[in-house]
Each structure stands twice: as C-alpha cells, then as structure tokens.
Coordinates of C-alpha atoms in Angstrom, one line a residue:
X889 CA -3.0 -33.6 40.5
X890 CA -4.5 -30.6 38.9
X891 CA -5.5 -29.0 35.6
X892 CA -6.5 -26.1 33.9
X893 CA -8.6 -26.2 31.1
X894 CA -10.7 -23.6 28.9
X895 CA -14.8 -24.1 28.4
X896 CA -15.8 -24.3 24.6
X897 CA -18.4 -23.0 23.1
X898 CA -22.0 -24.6 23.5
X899 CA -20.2 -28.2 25.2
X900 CA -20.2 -29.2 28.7
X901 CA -17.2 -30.1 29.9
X902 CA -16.9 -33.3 31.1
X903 CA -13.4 -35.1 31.9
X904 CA -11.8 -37.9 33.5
X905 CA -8.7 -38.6 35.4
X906 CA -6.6 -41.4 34.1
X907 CA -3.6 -43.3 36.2
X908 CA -2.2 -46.0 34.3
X909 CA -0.2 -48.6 36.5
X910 CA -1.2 -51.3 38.8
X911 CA -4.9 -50.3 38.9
X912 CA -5.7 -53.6 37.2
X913 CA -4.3 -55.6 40.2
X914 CA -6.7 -53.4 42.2
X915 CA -4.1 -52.1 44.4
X916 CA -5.0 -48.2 43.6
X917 CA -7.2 -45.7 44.2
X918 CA -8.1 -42.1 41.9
X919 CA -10.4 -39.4 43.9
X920 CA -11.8 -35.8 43.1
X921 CA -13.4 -33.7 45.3
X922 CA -15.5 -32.2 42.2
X923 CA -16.9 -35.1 40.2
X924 CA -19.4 -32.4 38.1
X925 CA -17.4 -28.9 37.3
X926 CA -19.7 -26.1 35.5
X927 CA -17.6 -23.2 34.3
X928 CA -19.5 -20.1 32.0
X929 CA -18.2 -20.0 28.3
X930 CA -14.6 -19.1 27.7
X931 CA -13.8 -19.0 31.3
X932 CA -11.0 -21.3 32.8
X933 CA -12.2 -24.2 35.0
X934 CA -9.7 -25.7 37.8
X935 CA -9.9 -29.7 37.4
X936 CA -8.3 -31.5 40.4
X937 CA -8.1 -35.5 41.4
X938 CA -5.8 -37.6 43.8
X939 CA -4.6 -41.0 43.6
X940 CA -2.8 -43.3 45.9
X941 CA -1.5 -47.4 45.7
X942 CA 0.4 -46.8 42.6
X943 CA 4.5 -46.5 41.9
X944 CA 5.8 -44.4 38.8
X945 CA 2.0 -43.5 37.7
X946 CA 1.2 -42.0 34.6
X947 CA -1.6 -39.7 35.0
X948 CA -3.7 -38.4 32.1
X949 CA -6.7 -36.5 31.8
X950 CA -9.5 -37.1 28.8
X951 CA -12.5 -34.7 27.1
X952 CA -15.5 -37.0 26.9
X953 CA -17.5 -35.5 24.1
X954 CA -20.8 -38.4 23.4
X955 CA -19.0 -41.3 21.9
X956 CA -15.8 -40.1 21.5
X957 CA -12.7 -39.6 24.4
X958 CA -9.2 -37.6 23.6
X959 CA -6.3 -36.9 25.2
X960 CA -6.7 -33.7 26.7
X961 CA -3.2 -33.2 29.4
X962 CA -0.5 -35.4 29.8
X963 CA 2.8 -34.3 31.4
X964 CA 0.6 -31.2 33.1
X965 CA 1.1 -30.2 29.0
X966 CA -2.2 -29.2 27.8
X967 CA -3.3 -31.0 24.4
X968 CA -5.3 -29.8 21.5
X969 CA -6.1 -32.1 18.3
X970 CA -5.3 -29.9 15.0
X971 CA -7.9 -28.2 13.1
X972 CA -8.4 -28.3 9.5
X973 CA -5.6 -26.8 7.8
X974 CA -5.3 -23.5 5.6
X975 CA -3.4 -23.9 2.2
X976 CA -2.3 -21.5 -0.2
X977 CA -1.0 -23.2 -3.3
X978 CA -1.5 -21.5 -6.6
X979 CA -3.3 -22.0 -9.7
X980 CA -0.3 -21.8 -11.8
X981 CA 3.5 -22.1 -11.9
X982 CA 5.9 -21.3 -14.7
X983 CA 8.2 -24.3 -15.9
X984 CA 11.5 -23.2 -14.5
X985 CA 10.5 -20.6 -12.1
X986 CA 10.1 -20.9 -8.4
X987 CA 6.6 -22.1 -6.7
X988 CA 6.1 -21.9 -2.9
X989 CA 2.9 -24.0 -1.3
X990 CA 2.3 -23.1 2.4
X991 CA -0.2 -24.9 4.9
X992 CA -0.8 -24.2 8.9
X993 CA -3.7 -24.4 11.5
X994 CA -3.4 -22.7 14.9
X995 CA -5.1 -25.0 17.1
X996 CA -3.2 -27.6 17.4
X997 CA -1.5 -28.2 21.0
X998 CA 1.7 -29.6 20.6
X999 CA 2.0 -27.7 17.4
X1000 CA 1.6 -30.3 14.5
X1001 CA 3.9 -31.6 11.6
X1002 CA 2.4 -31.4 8.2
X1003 CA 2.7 -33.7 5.1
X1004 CA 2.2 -33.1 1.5
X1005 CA 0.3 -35.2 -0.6
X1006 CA 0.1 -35.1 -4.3
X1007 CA -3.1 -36.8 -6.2
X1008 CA -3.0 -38.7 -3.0
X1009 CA 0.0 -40.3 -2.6
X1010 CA 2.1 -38.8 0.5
X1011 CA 5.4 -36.8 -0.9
X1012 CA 8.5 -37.6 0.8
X1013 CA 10.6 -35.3 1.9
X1014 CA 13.7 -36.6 -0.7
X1015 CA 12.2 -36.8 -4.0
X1016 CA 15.1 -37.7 -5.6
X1017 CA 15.3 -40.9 -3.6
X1018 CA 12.1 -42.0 -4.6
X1019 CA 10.9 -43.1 -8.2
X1020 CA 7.6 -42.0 -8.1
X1021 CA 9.1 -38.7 -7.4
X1022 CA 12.4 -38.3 -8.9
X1023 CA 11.7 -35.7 -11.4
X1024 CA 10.6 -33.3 -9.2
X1025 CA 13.0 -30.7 -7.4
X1026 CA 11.1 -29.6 -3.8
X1027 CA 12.1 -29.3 -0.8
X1028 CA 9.5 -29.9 2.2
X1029 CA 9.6 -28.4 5.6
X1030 CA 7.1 -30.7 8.0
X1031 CA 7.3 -28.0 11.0
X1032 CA 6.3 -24.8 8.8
X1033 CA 4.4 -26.9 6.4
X1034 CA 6.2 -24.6 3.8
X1035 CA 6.3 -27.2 -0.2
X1036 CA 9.0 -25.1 -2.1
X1037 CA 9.3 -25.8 -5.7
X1038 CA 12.6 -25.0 -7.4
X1039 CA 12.7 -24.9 -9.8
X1040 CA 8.7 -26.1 -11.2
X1041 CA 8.7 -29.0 -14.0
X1042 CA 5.7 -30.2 -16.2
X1043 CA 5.9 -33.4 -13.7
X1044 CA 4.5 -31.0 -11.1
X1045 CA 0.9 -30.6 -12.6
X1046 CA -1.7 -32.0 -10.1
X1047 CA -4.2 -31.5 -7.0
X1048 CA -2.3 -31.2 -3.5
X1049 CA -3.4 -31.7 0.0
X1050 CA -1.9 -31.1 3.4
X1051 CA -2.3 -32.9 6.5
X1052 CA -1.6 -31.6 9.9
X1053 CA -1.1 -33.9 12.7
X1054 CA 0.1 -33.8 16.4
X1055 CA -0.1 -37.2 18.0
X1056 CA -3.5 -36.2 19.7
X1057 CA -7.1 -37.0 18.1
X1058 CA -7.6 -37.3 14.1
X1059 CA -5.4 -35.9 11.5
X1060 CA -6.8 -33.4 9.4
X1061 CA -6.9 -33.2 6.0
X1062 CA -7.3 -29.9 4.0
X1063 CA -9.3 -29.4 0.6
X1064 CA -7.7 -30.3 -2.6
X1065 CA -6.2 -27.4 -4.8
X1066 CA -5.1 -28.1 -8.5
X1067 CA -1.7 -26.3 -9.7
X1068 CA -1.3 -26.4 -13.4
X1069 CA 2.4 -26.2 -14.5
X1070 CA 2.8 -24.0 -18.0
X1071 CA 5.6 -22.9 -20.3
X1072 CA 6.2 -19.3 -20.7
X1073 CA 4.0 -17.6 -23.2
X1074 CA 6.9 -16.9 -25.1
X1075 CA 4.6 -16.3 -28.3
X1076 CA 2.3 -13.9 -25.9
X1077 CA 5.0 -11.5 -24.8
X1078 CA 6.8 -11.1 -28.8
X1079 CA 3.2 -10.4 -30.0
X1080 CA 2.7 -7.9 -27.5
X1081 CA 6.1 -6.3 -28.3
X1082 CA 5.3 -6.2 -31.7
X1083 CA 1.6 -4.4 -31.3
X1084 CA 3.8 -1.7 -28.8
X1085 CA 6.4 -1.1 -31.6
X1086 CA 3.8 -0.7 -34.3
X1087 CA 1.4 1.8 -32.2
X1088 CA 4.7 3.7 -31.7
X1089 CA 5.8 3.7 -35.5
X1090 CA 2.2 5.2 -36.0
X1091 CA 2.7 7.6 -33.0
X1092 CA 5.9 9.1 -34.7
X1093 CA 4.5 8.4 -38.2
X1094 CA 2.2 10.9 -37.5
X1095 CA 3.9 13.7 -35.4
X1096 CA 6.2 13.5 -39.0
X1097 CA 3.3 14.3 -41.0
X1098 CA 2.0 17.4 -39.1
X1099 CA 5.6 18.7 -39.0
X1100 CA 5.4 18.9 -42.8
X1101 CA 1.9 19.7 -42.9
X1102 CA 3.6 22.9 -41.3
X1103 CA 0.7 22.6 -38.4
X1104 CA 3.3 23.1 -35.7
X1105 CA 4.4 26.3 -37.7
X1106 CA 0.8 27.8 -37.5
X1107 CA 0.0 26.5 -34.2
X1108 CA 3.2 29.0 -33.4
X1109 CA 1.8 32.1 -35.6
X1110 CA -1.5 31.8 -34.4
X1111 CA -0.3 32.2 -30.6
X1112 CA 2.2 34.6 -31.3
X1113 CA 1.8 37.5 -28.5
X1114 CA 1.1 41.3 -30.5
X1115 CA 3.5 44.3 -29.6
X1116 CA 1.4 47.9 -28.5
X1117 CA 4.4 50.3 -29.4
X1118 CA 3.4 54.2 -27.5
X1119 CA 4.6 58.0 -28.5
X1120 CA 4.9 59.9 -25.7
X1121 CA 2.7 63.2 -27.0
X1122 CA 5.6 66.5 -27.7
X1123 CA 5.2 69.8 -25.8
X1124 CA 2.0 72.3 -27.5
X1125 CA 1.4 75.9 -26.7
X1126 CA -2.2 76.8 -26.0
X1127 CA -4.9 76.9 -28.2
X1128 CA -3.1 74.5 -30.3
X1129 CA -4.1 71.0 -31.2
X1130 CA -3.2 68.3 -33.1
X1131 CA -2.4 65.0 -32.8
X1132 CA 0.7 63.9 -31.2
X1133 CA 0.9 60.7 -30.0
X1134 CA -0.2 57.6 -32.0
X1135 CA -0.5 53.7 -31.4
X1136 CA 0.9 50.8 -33.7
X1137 CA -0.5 47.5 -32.7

C-alpha cells in the first residue's frame, strides 16, 4: 500500500501504517522499506508499507504530531481536519426583511458540514419543530454553511457561531458575532422627507422672490448683445470732402 502526502510548513513528517484485523492474535505482519522519509517544504513525499497474515484488512495511515495522532488516509482518500471557519454575519437586520449568515473553511478534506449555534445552543435545521426555536423563520444549509433569515424577527437578536466538522480531528469553532435585530426607522426616513421638502419650499421660495425683484429681467438687459449699424460712404468728385459714412452703436 502507498500514499501521497504534502510536507507542511516547519513540521517533520512522521506517519504510521495502520492494519486493523487479526493483528492482535499475532497472525500479521506490516513492513516499509522507508521507516524515516524527509521531503523539502511543500513538496510531495511517496509513503509506502506492505502487510501480510491478515483477511479483509483495513489499512489506515496516521500524522504523528508530539502527543497528538490523526487520521491522515483511509480508503487511499487523503484526509484533512477543518480549519477555523470564516463567518460573515451582520451587525444588523431589519424586522421583516431578509438576513443571510454564511460560514466556510477550505481545508477541510472530506469537505465539512457546518452547524449554527445561537448564544450557544446548536440551531436545528427545523425551527418550527422545536420550542426553543419556533419563532424564528430560517432555513439552514449544513453543506454550504449558508443561515438564511426570512424573513428576520425581534427573536433573532443574539451572538452566532459556526462550527465546521468533517469526521477527522477536532471540530472547529469560529468567533462569536452579535446581530442586532431593529425595526425600521420609520420616524428617521419621514423626518428626512420633511427636511428635503422644506429645503425645496425655500429653494423655490426664493427663485419667486428674484423673479419679482425683476433680477432675471436685468440679468437679461445687462447681457444684451449692442447692434454696430454701417453707411456705406456715397460717390465724391475730387477735391471734395465731407463726411459720408457714419456709425450708430
């Protein structure tokens, strides 16, 4: 049996081949030509081991790290324990509007599930079958990790969590964000109407004043274009002058 695995940063890789059958009766036998592999950083590393004595054997290989052993391949699937999770969940939702909470982490190998918890308690995925939850309308997806409130209610105030798990190492937990649910500022928005409906009575309050004023009139006469009007000069015999041609401006 072989693997292939990839060398982390700053740790020595050391793993061990696992059969699990009759080897407590002492009637098997698990060998590798390589006991000690050293790969360079980020570089693949070819793990290999035989076995014999055993019937229907399932093999399993393990990342020792100091004190603590996981599953690293089992199937010839590689496995990865999640990582901490990323959330996005907002600080604030309108009552009766529509609040999506997302959480993933990319290093878990089989991807993980994830599950919503809300000041601690885990959230099921029916609320409405559940008291502690029943006034809350959401629908939760454990593969995308997507919380969708639909719509929000006051009941939904409170500090949510995710956790991401696989089936391989620890579950991980991500920090705790507080979403405040709030009823539409419907004093905010008619006051701000109001201010917008005042600044324009002013606006036109004022344009009607200088219109009466007559400053649009002598804005007019004071740009008004002046007209040069030429005389072409008449015929004069010689020796003759006077004036013939003038200029009105």
């Amino acid at each position: 049996m072989g693997t292939e695995a990839r060398a982390g940063r700053r740790q020595l890789l050391v793993f061990t081949s696992v059969v699990l059958s009759s080897l407590a009766l002492g009637r098997g036998a698990v060998y590798t030509s390589e006991p000690d592999v050293r790969v360079p950083e980020d570089k693949p590393a070819k793990l290999s081991c035989s076995y014999s004595g055993f019937s229907n054997p399932r093999v399993e290989w393990k990342f020792a790290h100091g004190d603590i052993t996981s599953l690293v391949c089992y199937k010839n699937k590689i496995t990865v324990p999640p990582s901490k999770p990323t959330v996005h969940i907002p600080s604030s939702a309108t009552i009766g509007s529509r609040a999506v909470l997302t959480c993933s982490e990319k290093d878990g190998s089989p991807p993980s599930e994830y599950y919503w918890f809300k000041d601690g308690v885990r959230m099921p995925l029916e609320p409405k079958g559940n008291r502690a939850f029943s006034n809350s309308s959401y629908s939760l997806n454990e593969k995308t990790g997507e919380l969708v409130f639909d719509p929000v209610s006051a009941w939904d105030t409170g500090e949510y969590t995710c956790e991401a798990q696989n089936g391989y190492g620890m579950p991980m937990r991500s920090e705790a964000v507080r979403m405040e649910a709030a009823e539409l500022n419907v004093g905010g928005i008619v006051a701000a109407v109001l201010v917008t409906l005042i600044l324009l009575g002013f606006l036109i309050l004022g344009i009607w004043f200088a219109y009466r004023r007559g400053y649009f009139d002598r804005t007019k006469k004071g740009t008004s274009s002046k007209k040069v009007i030429y005389s072409q000069p008449a015929a004069r015999s010689e020796g003759e002058f006077r004036q013939t041609s003038s200029f009105l401006v």
